[in-house]
Amino acid sequence: MAIYPIRTFPDPVLRSPAADVTEFDEDLARLVEDMLETMYDAPGVGLAAPQIGISKRIFVADIGEGPFVMVNPELVAVSGSWTFDEGCLSVPGRFWPISRPAYAKARGYDVAGEPVEYAGDELMGRVLQHEIDHLGGMLLLERLPRRDKKAALKELREASLENPSRR
Ligand code: NI
């Protein structure tokens, strides 16, 4: 097992759509174990492969009910609305109130290539949407209202100029 460094804004891998996984093999199983270890070490409730620089459609999560993984996930249903102070390991230490559907349902595959489905309200719904956004190359910043997004991007760019070693 290994803990990967987590890529942070403005690393371009975070803005690139990830590729579908085609091989459900030992390498995938090892990567998923490493992603879980990296997520728990951070700590975070979810981690998508692009956040460790691997542009593949995989995420792991644990909202306190045990770990799960989704490979090649797609959102198949969303409903309602919920505003939550959302953060991201790739934009460390920042939280913004973001409105999204309260409920989400996603379908994908487990590490063995078997179909899986996860669904839930509030935190579960939020994690599914947030992690699947990562796989499309989208950060939570893109979900902010236009004016808040502009202010947040300016603040983050200035912070990264002041401290370029943080990427
Ligand atoms: Ni994130």
mmCIF file of C-alpha atoms and ligand atoms in Angstrom:
data_model
loop_
_atom_site.group_PDB
_atom_site.id
_atom_site.type_symbol
_atom_site.label_atom_id
_atom_site.label_comp_id
_atom_site.label_asym_id
_atom_site.label_seq_id
_atom_site.Cartn_x
_atom_site.Cartn_y
_atom_site.Cartn_z
ATOM 1 C CA MET A 1 0.000 0.000 0.000
ATOM 2 C CA ALA A 2 1.099 3.532 -0.630
ATOM 3 C CA ILE A 3 -0.013 7.027 0.137
ATOM 4 C CA TYR A 4 0.036 9.287 -2.896
ATOM 5 C CA PRO A 5 0.559 13.049 -2.804
ATOM 6 C CA ILE A 6 -2.739 14.798 -3.514
ATOM 7 C CA ARG A 7 -2.754 17.137 -6.517
ATOM 8 C CA THR A 8 -4.102 20.579 -5.796
ATOM 9 C CA PHE A 9 -5.549 23.446 -7.820
ATOM 10 C CA PRO A 10 -4.417 24.566 -10.448
ATOM 11 C CA ASP A 11 -2.859 21.215 -11.452
ATOM 12 C CA PRO A 12 -4.183 20.585 -14.999
ATOM 13 C CA VAL A 13 -4.918 16.893 -14.280
ATOM 14 C CA LEU A 14 -7.819 18.152 -12.151
ATOM 15 C CA ARG A 15 -9.337 19.903 -15.177
ATOM 16 C CA SER A 16 -9.025 16.954 -17.584
ATOM 17 C CA PRO A 17 -11.833 14.447 -18.184
ATOM 18 C CA ALA A 18 -10.654 11.002 -17.045
ATOM 19 C CA ALA A 19 -10.679 7.868 -19.218
ATOM 20 C CA ASP A 20 -12.854 4.796 -18.624
ATOM 21 C CA VAL A 21 -11.192 1.847 -16.930
ATOM 22 C CA THR A 22 -11.016 -1.149 -19.281
ATOM 23 C CA GLU A 23 -8.962 -3.667 -17.267
ATOM 24 C CA PHE A 24 -10.317 -4.965 -13.955
ATOM 25 C CA ASP A 25 -7.036 -6.507 -12.883
ATOM 26 C CA GLU A 26 -4.589 -6.601 -9.975
ATOM 27 C CA ASP A 27 -3.214 -3.189 -10.855
ATOM 28 C CA LEU A 28 -6.687 -1.717 -10.457
ATOM 29 C CA ALA A 29 -7.178 -3.499 -7.113
ATOM 30 C CA ARG A 30 -3.837 -2.161 -5.855
ATOM 31 C CA LEU A 31 -4.628 1.360 -7.041
ATOM 32 C CA VAL A 32 -7.982 1.286 -5.222
ATOM 33 C CA GLU A 33 -6.281 0.152 -1.989
ATOM 34 C CA ASP A 34 -3.775 2.985 -2.343
ATOM 35 C CA MET A 35 -6.554 5.488 -3.014
ATOM 36 C CA LEU A 36 -8.371 4.386 0.151
ATOM 37 C CA GLU A 37 -5.204 4.668 2.208
ATOM 38 C CA THR A 38 -4.516 8.115 0.742
ATOM 39 C CA MET A 39 -8.107 9.241 1.451
ATOM 40 C CA TYR A 40 -8.041 8.088 5.078
ATOM 41 C CA ASP A 41 -4.605 9.631 5.603
ATOM 42 C CA ALA A 42 -5.718 13.032 4.266
ATOM 43 C CA PRO A 43 -8.342 12.640 5.831
ATOM 44 C CA GLY A 44 -11.255 12.969 3.448
ATOM 45 C CA VAL A 45 -14.639 11.395 2.738
ATOM 46 C CA GLY A 46 -13.919 10.891 -0.961
ATOM 47 C CA LEU A 47 -11.028 10.751 -3.405
ATOM 48 C CA ALA A 48 -11.062 10.551 -7.189
ATOM 49 C CA ALA A 49 -8.145 9.104 -9.172
ATOM 50 C CA PRO A 50 -7.309 12.410 -10.956
ATOM 51 C CA GLN A 51 -6.582 13.842 -7.489
ATOM 52 C CA ILE A 52 -3.534 11.581 -7.323
ATOM 53 C CA GLY A 53 -2.604 12.346 -10.922
ATOM 54 C CA ILE A 54 -4.234 9.270 -12.476
ATOM 55 C CA SER A 55 -6.730 10.254 -15.138
ATOM 56 C CA LYS A 56 -9.050 7.262 -14.841
ATOM 57 C CA ARG A 57 -12.722 7.064 -13.893
ATOM 58 C CA ILE A 58 -12.346 5.710 -10.348
ATOM 59 C CA PHE A 59 -13.311 7.125 -6.988
ATOM 60 C CA VAL A 60 -13.317 5.862 -3.419
ATOM 61 C CA ALA A 61 -15.419 7.222 -0.572
ATOM 62 C CA ASP A 62 -16.456 6.630 3.021
ATOM 63 C CA ILE A 63 -19.074 8.855 4.612
ATOM 64 C CA GLY A 64 -18.741 6.987 7.911
ATOM 65 C CA GLU A 65 -20.554 3.833 6.806
ATOM 66 C CA GLY A 66 -17.531 1.984 5.439
ATOM 67 C CA PRO A 67 -15.441 2.301 2.298
ATOM 68 C CA PHE A 68 -16.760 1.872 -1.211
ATOM 69 C CA VAL A 69 -15.365 2.254 -4.702
ATOM 70 C CA MET A 70 -16.974 3.131 -8.013
ATOM 71 C CA VAL A 71 -15.305 2.468 -11.341
ATOM 72 C CA ASN A 72 -16.685 4.156 -14.480
ATOM 73 C CA PRO A 73 -19.578 5.672 -12.493
ATOM 74 C CA GLU A 74 -22.408 7.691 -13.995
ATOM 75 C CA LEU A 75 -25.111 9.682 -12.238
ATOM 76 C CA VAL A 76 -28.438 8.188 -13.214
ATOM 77 C CA ALA A 77 -30.795 10.277 -11.062
ATOM 78 C CA VAL A 78 -30.751 13.449 -8.995
ATOM 79 C CA SER A 79 -33.519 15.327 -7.216
ATOM 80 C CA GLY A 80 -34.207 18.010 -4.663
ATOM 81 C CA SER A 81 -31.843 20.721 -3.531
ATOM 82 C CA TRP A 82 -29.452 21.067 -0.607
ATOM 83 C CA THR A 83 -26.902 23.716 0.303
ATOM 84 C CA PHE A 84 -23.823 22.427 2.080
ATOM 85 C CA ASP A 85 -20.415 23.866 3.008
ATOM 86 C CA GLU A 86 -18.458 21.815 0.530
ATOM 87 C CA GLY A 87 -14.704 21.286 0.504
ATOM 88 C CA CYS A 88 -12.203 19.319 -1.558
ATOM 89 C CA LEU A 89 -8.801 17.792 -0.776
ATOM 90 C CA SER A 90 -7.538 19.437 -3.981
ATOM 91 C CA VAL A 91 -8.519 22.885 -2.725
ATOM 92 C CA PRO A 92 -7.329 22.358 0.842
ATOM 93 C CA GLY A 93 -8.705 24.322 3.743
ATOM 94 C CA ARG A 94 -11.461 26.070 1.749
ATOM 95 C CA PHE A 95 -15.184 25.562 2.036
ATOM 96 C CA TRP A 96 -17.994 27.187 0.100
ATOM 97 C CA PRO A 97 -21.767 26.880 0.488
ATOM 98 C CA ILE A 98 -22.762 25.059 -2.693
ATOM 99 C CA SER A 99 -26.284 24.123 -3.743
ATOM 100 C CA ARG A 100 -26.751 20.851 -5.536
ATOM 101 C CA PRO A 101 -29.478 18.218 -5.766
ATOM 102 C CA ALA A 102 -29.939 16.626 -2.311
ATOM 103 C CA TYR A 103 -30.394 13.117 -3.671
ATOM 104 C CA ALA A 104 -28.232 11.320 -6.189
ATOM 105 C CA LYS A 105 -28.048 7.803 -7.571
ATOM 106 C CA ALA A 106 -25.001 6.496 -9.420
ATOM 107 C CA ARG A 107 -24.276 3.298 -11.304
ATOM 108 C CA GLY A 108 -20.893 1.861 -12.079
ATOM 109 C CA TYR A 109 -18.679 -1.110 -11.337
ATOM 110 C CA ASP A 110 -16.767 -2.441 -8.378
ATOM 111 C CA VAL A 111 -13.110 -3.358 -8.447
ATOM 112 C CA ALA A 112 -13.958 -6.814 -9.861
ATOM 113 C CA GLY A 113 -16.035 -5.362 -12.685
ATOM 114 C CA GLU A 114 -19.410 -6.251 -11.139
ATOM 115 C CA PRO A 115 -22.190 -3.668 -11.534
ATOM 116 C CA VAL A 116 -22.875 -1.587 -8.408
ATOM 117 C CA GLU A 117 -25.309 1.154 -7.543
ATOM 118 C CA TYR A 118 -25.088 3.706 -4.735
ATOM 119 C CA ALA A 119 -27.659 6.301 -3.811
ATOM 120 C CA GLY A 120 -28.464 8.649 -0.975
ATOM 121 C CA ASP A 121 -29.456 12.029 0.321
ATOM 122 C CA GLU A 122 -27.380 14.821 1.746
ATOM 123 C CA LEU A 123 -23.769 13.754 2.392
ATOM 124 C CA MET A 124 -24.025 10.577 0.296
ATOM 125 C CA GLY A 125 -25.690 12.433 -2.559
ATOM 126 C CA ARG A 126 -23.090 15.173 -2.280
ATOM 127 C CA VAL A 127 -20.118 12.813 -2.360
ATOM 128 C CA LEU A 128 -21.448 10.953 -5.408
ATOM 129 C CA GLN A 129 -21.913 14.219 -7.307
ATOM 130 C CA HIS A 130 -18.618 15.754 -6.163
ATOM 131 C CA GLU A 131 -16.503 12.699 -7.037
ATOM 132 C CA ILE A 132 -18.189 12.120 -10.398
ATOM 133 C CA ASP A 133 -17.543 15.803 -11.175
ATOM 134 C CA HIS A 134 -13.832 15.149 -10.577
ATOM 135 C CA LEU A 135 -13.898 12.381 -13.184
ATOM 136 C CA GLY A 136 -15.289 14.870 -15.692
ATOM 137 C CA GLY A 137 -12.468 17.312 -14.919
ATOM 138 C CA MET A 138 -14.679 19.551 -12.819
ATOM 139 C CA LEU A 139 -13.795 21.053 -9.446
ATOM 140 C CA LEU A 140 -16.307 22.311 -6.900
ATOM 141 C CA LEU A 141 -15.324 25.859 -7.954
ATOM 142 C CA GLU A 142 -17.312 25.279 -11.154
ATOM 143 C CA ARG A 143 -20.444 24.799 -9.047
ATOM 144 C CA LEU A 144 -20.185 28.213 -7.389
ATOM 145 C CA PRO A 145 -22.356 31.101 -8.534
ATOM 146 C CA ARG A 146 -20.460 33.154 -11.150
ATOM 147 C CA ARG A 147 -19.496 35.999 -8.837
ATOM 148 C CA ASP A 148 -18.301 33.687 -6.028
ATOM 149 C CA LYS A 149 -16.358 31.611 -8.538
ATOM 150 C CA LYS A 150 -14.514 34.679 -9.823
ATOM 151 C CA ALA A 151 -13.580 35.740 -6.290
ATOM 152 C CA ALA A 152 -12.528 32.211 -5.319
ATOM 153 C CA LEU A 153 -10.330 31.759 -8.417
ATOM 154 C CA LYS A 154 -8.641 35.115 -7.815
ATOM 155 C CA GLU A 155 -7.966 34.224 -4.183
ATOM 156 C CA LEU A 156 -6.571 30.787 -5.108
ATOM 157 C CA ARG A 157 -4.353 32.148 -7.894
ATOM 158 C CA GLU A 158 -2.900 34.742 -5.528
ATOM 159 C CA ALA A 159 -2.302 32.089 -2.872
ATOM 160 C CA SER A 160 -0.528 29.808 -5.371
ATOM 161 C CA LEU A 161 1.677 32.709 -6.561
ATOM 162 C CA GLU A 162 2.657 33.461 -2.984
ATOM 163 C CA ASN A 163 3.483 29.822 -2.340
ATOM 164 C CA PRO A 164 4.307 28.142 -5.680
ATOM 165 C CA SER A 165 5.628 24.964 -4.028
ATOM 166 C CA ARG A 166 2.046 24.071 -3.182
ATOM 167 C CA ARG A 167 1.215 23.983 -6.947
HETATM 168 NI NI NI B 1 -12.799 16.868 -4.342
#
